[in-house]
């Protein structure tokens, strides 16, 4: 078996934009865009179908059946196409008796469904938590699907999605998941993004190669269009930039949710930002560490594989803040005489080595991220 998810998984998922309006044709077009517009080369590799891909009942052998109106050539055809483009194919099921949208799901069918997915060439399974029987045990059922996937004969990344129930950061890694949703669903507006950011600060401590805390699919570039969006209150460009930067900084999986056929150049450039993705994919996979919170702005550091560290300031307030970044709070005491050299990852601006502190202005709903290194005096 291959070792999966050595760094946070990256890809695309249909739910945020398409909801139940999914089809073979749309998925193949998105696949083409991922290749032709540089997303694959930037690191995105999983093309994932979410809920609503199947018929309302299993067949006489108890197998799940793709909806022929949406997927006229079946799932293997889609998988083959995605594979032919050098990408990986993701599917969706649920630990309960029905998916969230009411379709059949994998409770008590785990091994049968995993074998079927493997026979289609599936590389990734998002596994939801709706309609879960009261008498059943959540941890045990995710464990059962992990075993089923491992026994399926294919390398299938297990993307668990139980929304944080029973503190998944304490057990999803050990039951065999490669990533786990620990939040409710994201919506394409700033309060939703901030709600997730605010309840996730402490949930990254179990992040390490092999299994990652998932803050849900990105809404970057949706611009109020699609299943989880509303054109009246969608994010601004600055807010999308903050979302992408924060997901990258934390080492969260990067699953794009916008209609990639339609996103503007500025969003494509943002989601392919090399420095932010480099941070996200850092080989040491260390979680961020918060050193300061001051009425809505947050200062984090994150140690990186090359011995540098990232300094991230995220301003969730509605006004510009002067962010106090005090090196002593980051473990670099004044008395050490050590200076810190900073490079702004968005602009490339280099700030000559400084002692003691750095006080950048951070506009409302925006951020600063620096690569930082200690310079011996
Ligand atoms: C849940 C999940 C979402 C999506 C829908 C599909 O709400 O959290 O991400 O998969 O179900 O019905």
XYZ file of C-alpha atoms and ligand atoms in Angstrom:
389
model
C 0.000 0.000 0.000
C 1.124 3.519 -0.716
C 1.428 5.908 2.201
C -1.281 8.496 1.654
C -1.640 12.091 2.825
C 1.961 12.765 3.737
C 0.998 16.428 3.393
C -2.518 17.946 3.454
C -4.623 16.575 0.565
C -5.465 19.040 -2.230
C -8.250 18.853 -4.775
C -11.721 19.881 -5.829
C -15.138 18.870 -4.453
C -18.518 19.358 -6.140
C -20.680 20.210 -3.115
C -20.116 23.928 -2.539
C -21.110 24.959 -6.022
C -23.067 22.115 -7.573
C -24.969 20.395 -4.757
C -27.194 17.822 -6.428
C -26.590 19.259 -9.921
C -23.664 17.045 -10.742
C -22.907 15.188 -13.948
C -20.264 13.294 -15.813
C -19.892 16.130 -18.279
C -19.409 18.811 -15.632
C -16.851 16.673 -13.833
C -14.878 16.045 -17.003
C -14.896 19.742 -17.848
C -13.664 20.628 -14.373
C -10.986 17.958 -14.732
C -9.823 19.577 -17.979
C -9.647 22.993 -16.318
C -7.629 21.593 -13.418
C -5.051 20.391 -15.917
C -5.151 23.194 -18.479
C -5.222 26.103 -16.061
C -2.341 24.992 -13.887
C -4.138 23.647 -10.797
C -2.703 20.149 -11.189
C 0.811 21.503 -11.447
C 0.155 23.641 -8.359
C -0.581 20.429 -6.388
C -4.340 19.836 -6.629
C -4.943 16.218 -7.496
C -8.224 14.810 -6.128
C -11.431 15.399 -8.129
C -14.198 14.490 -5.688
C -17.916 13.908 -6.278
C -20.008 14.707 -3.213
C -23.567 13.647 -2.365
C -26.379 12.946 -4.903
C -24.468 10.842 -7.458
C -26.631 7.732 -7.041
C -30.105 6.254 -7.341
C -32.481 6.204 -4.386
C -32.220 2.421 -3.931
C -29.516 -0.253 -4.101
C -29.795 -2.913 -6.835
C -30.884 -6.538 -6.236
C -27.322 -7.462 -5.205
C -27.295 -4.687 -2.657
C -24.898 -2.497 -4.656
C -25.047 1.283 -4.892
C -26.072 2.425 -8.383
C -24.884 5.637 -10.063
C -27.755 7.747 -11.383
C -27.711 7.057 -15.151
C -29.164 10.483 -15.904
C -26.127 12.108 -14.269
C -23.476 9.493 -15.020
C -24.623 7.685 -18.199
C -21.374 5.737 -18.601
C -21.018 4.781 -14.940
C -18.286 5.661 -12.479
C -15.409 3.660 -13.917
C -15.675 5.753 -17.065
C -15.340 8.950 -15.033
C -12.477 7.485 -13.004
C -10.640 6.420 -16.160
C -10.977 9.910 -17.605
C -9.704 11.565 -14.429
C -6.810 9.098 -14.219
C -5.919 9.702 -17.876
C -5.286 13.326 -16.920
C -2.910 12.402 -14.127
C -5.450 13.118 -11.380
C -7.188 11.042 -8.696
C -10.882 10.278 -8.358
C -12.896 10.832 -5.178
C -16.350 9.590 -4.202
C -18.788 10.184 -1.373
C -20.745 8.015 1.008
C -21.987 8.255 4.560
C -21.699 6.331 7.821
C -25.448 6.507 8.404
C -28.324 4.647 6.771
C -28.975 7.461 4.284
C -26.734 10.266 3.042
C -27.509 13.825 4.066
C -29.536 14.253 0.882
C -31.417 11.002 1.546
C -29.637 8.533 -0.746
C -28.571 5.030 0.316
C -25.339 4.986 2.275
C -22.843 2.592 3.762
C -24.046 1.678 7.279
C -23.684 -2.121 7.493
C -22.511 -2.193 3.857
C -18.989 -0.918 4.470
C -17.015 -3.794 2.969
C -19.359 -4.255 0.017
C -19.276 -0.544 -0.850
C -15.517 -0.242 -0.420
C -15.018 -3.172 -2.819
C -17.362 -1.554 -5.332
C -15.536 1.792 -5.079
C -12.211 0.023 -5.558
C -13.541 -1.767 -8.657
C -14.445 1.621 -10.151
C -10.958 3.038 -9.521
C -11.829 5.298 -6.610
C -8.817 6.913 -4.840
C -10.559 8.977 -2.135
C -13.732 8.571 -0.081
C -15.469 11.404 1.723
C -17.510 9.778 4.474
C -20.345 11.804 5.977
C -22.358 11.399 9.199
C -26.062 12.023 8.495
C -28.829 9.621 9.527
C -26.548 7.740 11.859
C -28.488 5.265 14.020
C -28.736 6.261 17.676
C -27.749 2.783 18.837
C -24.554 2.686 16.756
C -21.072 3.739 17.817
C -19.535 6.534 15.786
C -15.864 5.643 16.316
C -16.521 2.017 15.564
C -18.287 2.762 12.296
C -15.500 5.022 11.027
C -13.050 2.292 12.038
C -15.110 -0.248 10.081
C -14.961 1.824 6.911
C -11.222 2.397 7.402
C -10.737 -1.363 7.551
C -12.977 -1.868 4.520
C -11.002 0.651 2.460
C -7.696 -0.904 3.467
C -8.988 -4.351 2.572
C -10.386 -3.153 -0.772
C -7.223 -3.791 -2.755
C -6.792 -0.098 -3.699
C -5.132 2.852 -2.037
C -8.134 4.922 -1.017
C -7.678 8.085 1.017
C -10.227 8.169 3.829
C -11.746 11.620 4.293
C -13.961 11.377 7.364
C -16.620 14.036 7.855
C -18.339 13.792 11.230
C -18.378 17.554 11.895
C -16.412 17.369 15.133
C -18.713 14.930 16.958
C -16.863 13.151 19.808
C -13.702 15.229 19.306
C -12.344 13.482 16.206
C -8.892 15.056 16.649
C -8.439 12.560 19.502
C -9.196 9.386 17.538
C -9.576 9.786 13.759
C -5.849 9.327 13.182
C -5.768 6.108 15.153
C -8.869 4.586 13.555
C -7.259 5.116 10.137
C -8.635 8.348 8.605
C -6.365 10.597 6.532
C -8.360 13.749 7.182
C -11.422 14.593 9.264
C -13.936 17.412 9.201
C -14.278 18.971 12.605
C -16.702 21.754 11.745
C -20.212 22.270 10.504
C -20.617 23.150 6.844
C -19.025 26.270 5.443
C -21.128 28.862 3.601
C -19.873 31.457 1.204
C -19.929 34.423 3.556
C -17.469 36.002 5.955
C -19.270 35.187 9.239
C -19.214 31.505 8.254
C -15.477 31.625 7.539
C -14.809 33.445 10.797
C -17.000 31.023 12.750
C -14.882 28.142 11.492
C -11.615 29.966 12.118
C -12.676 30.824 15.659
C -13.613 27.299 16.621
C -10.572 25.705 15.022
C -7.670 27.409 16.756
C -7.116 24.498 19.076
C -8.015 21.639 16.793
C -4.809 21.335 14.836
C -2.615 19.807 17.495
C -2.993 16.298 16.088
C -1.902 17.426 12.614
C 0.992 15.366 11.310
C 1.842 13.434 8.166
C -0.881 10.898 7.430
C -3.898 12.652 8.966
C -5.115 16.243 8.939
C -7.807 18.401 10.509
C -10.208 19.555 7.767
C -11.908 22.978 7.976
C -14.219 22.149 5.046
C -14.033 22.994 1.375
C -12.863 26.421 0.302
C -15.420 28.901 -0.962
C -12.695 31.008 -2.601
C -13.881 32.392 -5.940
C -17.541 31.366 -5.582
C -18.620 35.008 -5.566
C -22.084 34.225 -4.319
C -22.822 31.589 -6.976
C -23.769 28.020 -6.105
C -25.175 25.614 -3.582
C -23.716 27.097 -0.372
C -23.725 30.690 -1.600
C -26.013 33.668 -1.631
C -25.189 36.540 -3.950
C -26.243 39.097 -1.352
C -23.655 38.345 1.282
C -20.700 36.579 -0.308
C -17.077 37.235 0.586
C -15.008 40.054 -0.868
C -11.696 39.335 -2.587
C -9.856 40.307 0.610
C -11.970 37.882 2.624
C -11.329 35.053 0.171
C -7.644 35.812 0.377
C -7.807 35.606 4.171
C -9.628 32.275 3.971
C -7.114 30.757 1.588
C -4.156 32.069 3.582
C -5.541 30.752 6.863
C -6.270 27.275 5.487
C -2.729 27.232 4.075
C -1.141 28.501 7.268
C -2.874 25.913 9.434
C -1.974 22.987 7.198
C -5.626 22.193 6.441
C -6.612 20.157 3.362
C -7.215 22.436 0.360
C -10.364 21.279 -1.421
C -11.581 23.920 -3.860
C -15.341 24.414 -4.107
C -15.841 27.083 -6.773
C -16.830 26.389 -10.374
C -13.296 26.377 -11.740
C -14.602 26.855 -15.276
C -15.762 30.320 -14.289
C -13.446 31.702 -11.600
C -11.650 34.933 -12.449
C -7.910 35.182 -12.980
C -7.319 36.756 -9.574
C -8.824 33.732 -7.810
C -6.931 31.257 -9.928
C -3.731 33.113 -9.133
C -4.636 33.127 -5.423
C -5.421 29.402 -5.251
C -2.162 28.671 -7.053
C -0.044 30.996 -4.899
C 3.242 29.116 -4.622
C 4.372 30.554 -1.288
C 1.062 29.862 0.466
C 0.907 26.339 -0.945
C 4.532 25.774 0.059
C 3.551 26.641 3.640
C 0.493 24.397 3.494
C 2.534 21.480 2.167
C 5.516 21.918 4.477
C 7.084 18.500 4.976
C 7.152 18.670 8.787
C 3.371 19.223 8.916
C 3.549 20.958 12.287
C 0.415 22.613 13.614
C 0.330 26.370 14.168
C 0.918 27.765 17.650
C -0.969 30.852 18.748
C 1.166 33.353 20.643
C -1.298 36.230 20.912
C -4.991 37.054 20.585
C -6.073 40.624 20.999
C -9.768 41.425 20.473
C -10.057 39.792 17.094
C -6.586 39.634 15.674
C -4.461 36.561 16.111
C -0.718 36.021 15.903
C 0.569 32.521 15.201
C 3.896 30.940 14.512
C 4.464 27.691 12.719
C 7.784 25.858 12.591
C 8.872 24.781 9.120
C 10.978 21.928 7.827
C 13.863 24.138 6.706
C 14.448 25.552 10.194
C 12.640 28.818 9.476
C 9.267 29.596 10.952
C 6.181 31.277 9.558
C 4.671 34.238 11.372
C 0.977 34.699 10.583
C -1.252 37.580 11.672
C -4.955 37.254 10.920
C -7.177 40.257 11.495
C -10.823 39.230 11.792
C -11.876 42.715 12.956
C -13.758 45.292 10.914
C -10.988 47.850 11.233
C -7.246 48.033 10.592
C -5.169 46.819 13.522
C -1.587 47.405 14.466
C -0.509 43.880 15.287
C 1.898 43.425 18.159
C 4.311 40.696 17.173
C 6.643 40.396 20.119
C 9.547 38.075 19.491
C 9.863 37.122 23.154
C 6.344 35.660 22.905
C 7.671 33.479 20.097
C 10.474 32.080 22.224
C 13.129 34.617 21.223
C 13.866 36.664 24.331
C 15.231 40.169 24.136
C 18.272 39.159 26.182
C 19.282 36.577 23.573
C 20.448 39.337 21.272
C 19.034 37.340 18.403
C 17.395 39.236 15.550
C 14.580 38.049 13.321
C 14.637 38.469 9.524
C 11.209 38.572 7.899
C 10.045 38.104 4.318
C 6.437 38.903 3.432
C 5.223 35.834 1.535
C 2.663 37.783 -0.507
C 4.857 40.669 -1.657
C 8.357 39.233 -1.292
C 9.312 42.336 0.707
C 12.282 41.669 2.975
C 12.488 43.361 6.334
C 16.027 43.761 7.621
C 16.754 41.723 10.784
C 15.087 43.310 13.808
C 15.263 42.828 17.539
C 12.382 42.709 19.994
C 9.249 43.118 17.890
C 7.454 43.946 14.663
C 4.237 45.977 14.511
C 2.688 45.740 11.049
C -0.605 47.387 10.109
C -3.069 44.721 9.069
C -6.218 45.925 7.284
C -9.700 44.697 8.241
C -10.423 41.039 7.334
C -6.885 40.659 6.068
C -3.613 39.052 7.069
C 0.155 39.161 6.912
C 2.303 36.092 6.635
C 6.076 36.213 6.855
C 8.744 33.607 6.585
C 10.961 34.315 9.552
C 14.391 33.233 10.639
C 16.631 33.903 13.558
C 19.825 35.749 12.800
C 22.547 35.307 15.403
C 23.991 38.560 16.622
C -23.047 17.321 4.876
C -21.568 17.593 4.703
C -21.344 18.460 3.466
C -21.918 17.783 2.245
C -23.390 17.457 2.463
C -23.957 16.605 1.356
O -23.763 18.476 5.193
O -21.042 18.198 5.842
O -19.962 18.735 3.289
O -21.199 16.611 1.980
O -23.591 16.764 3.690
O -25.312 16.288 1.547
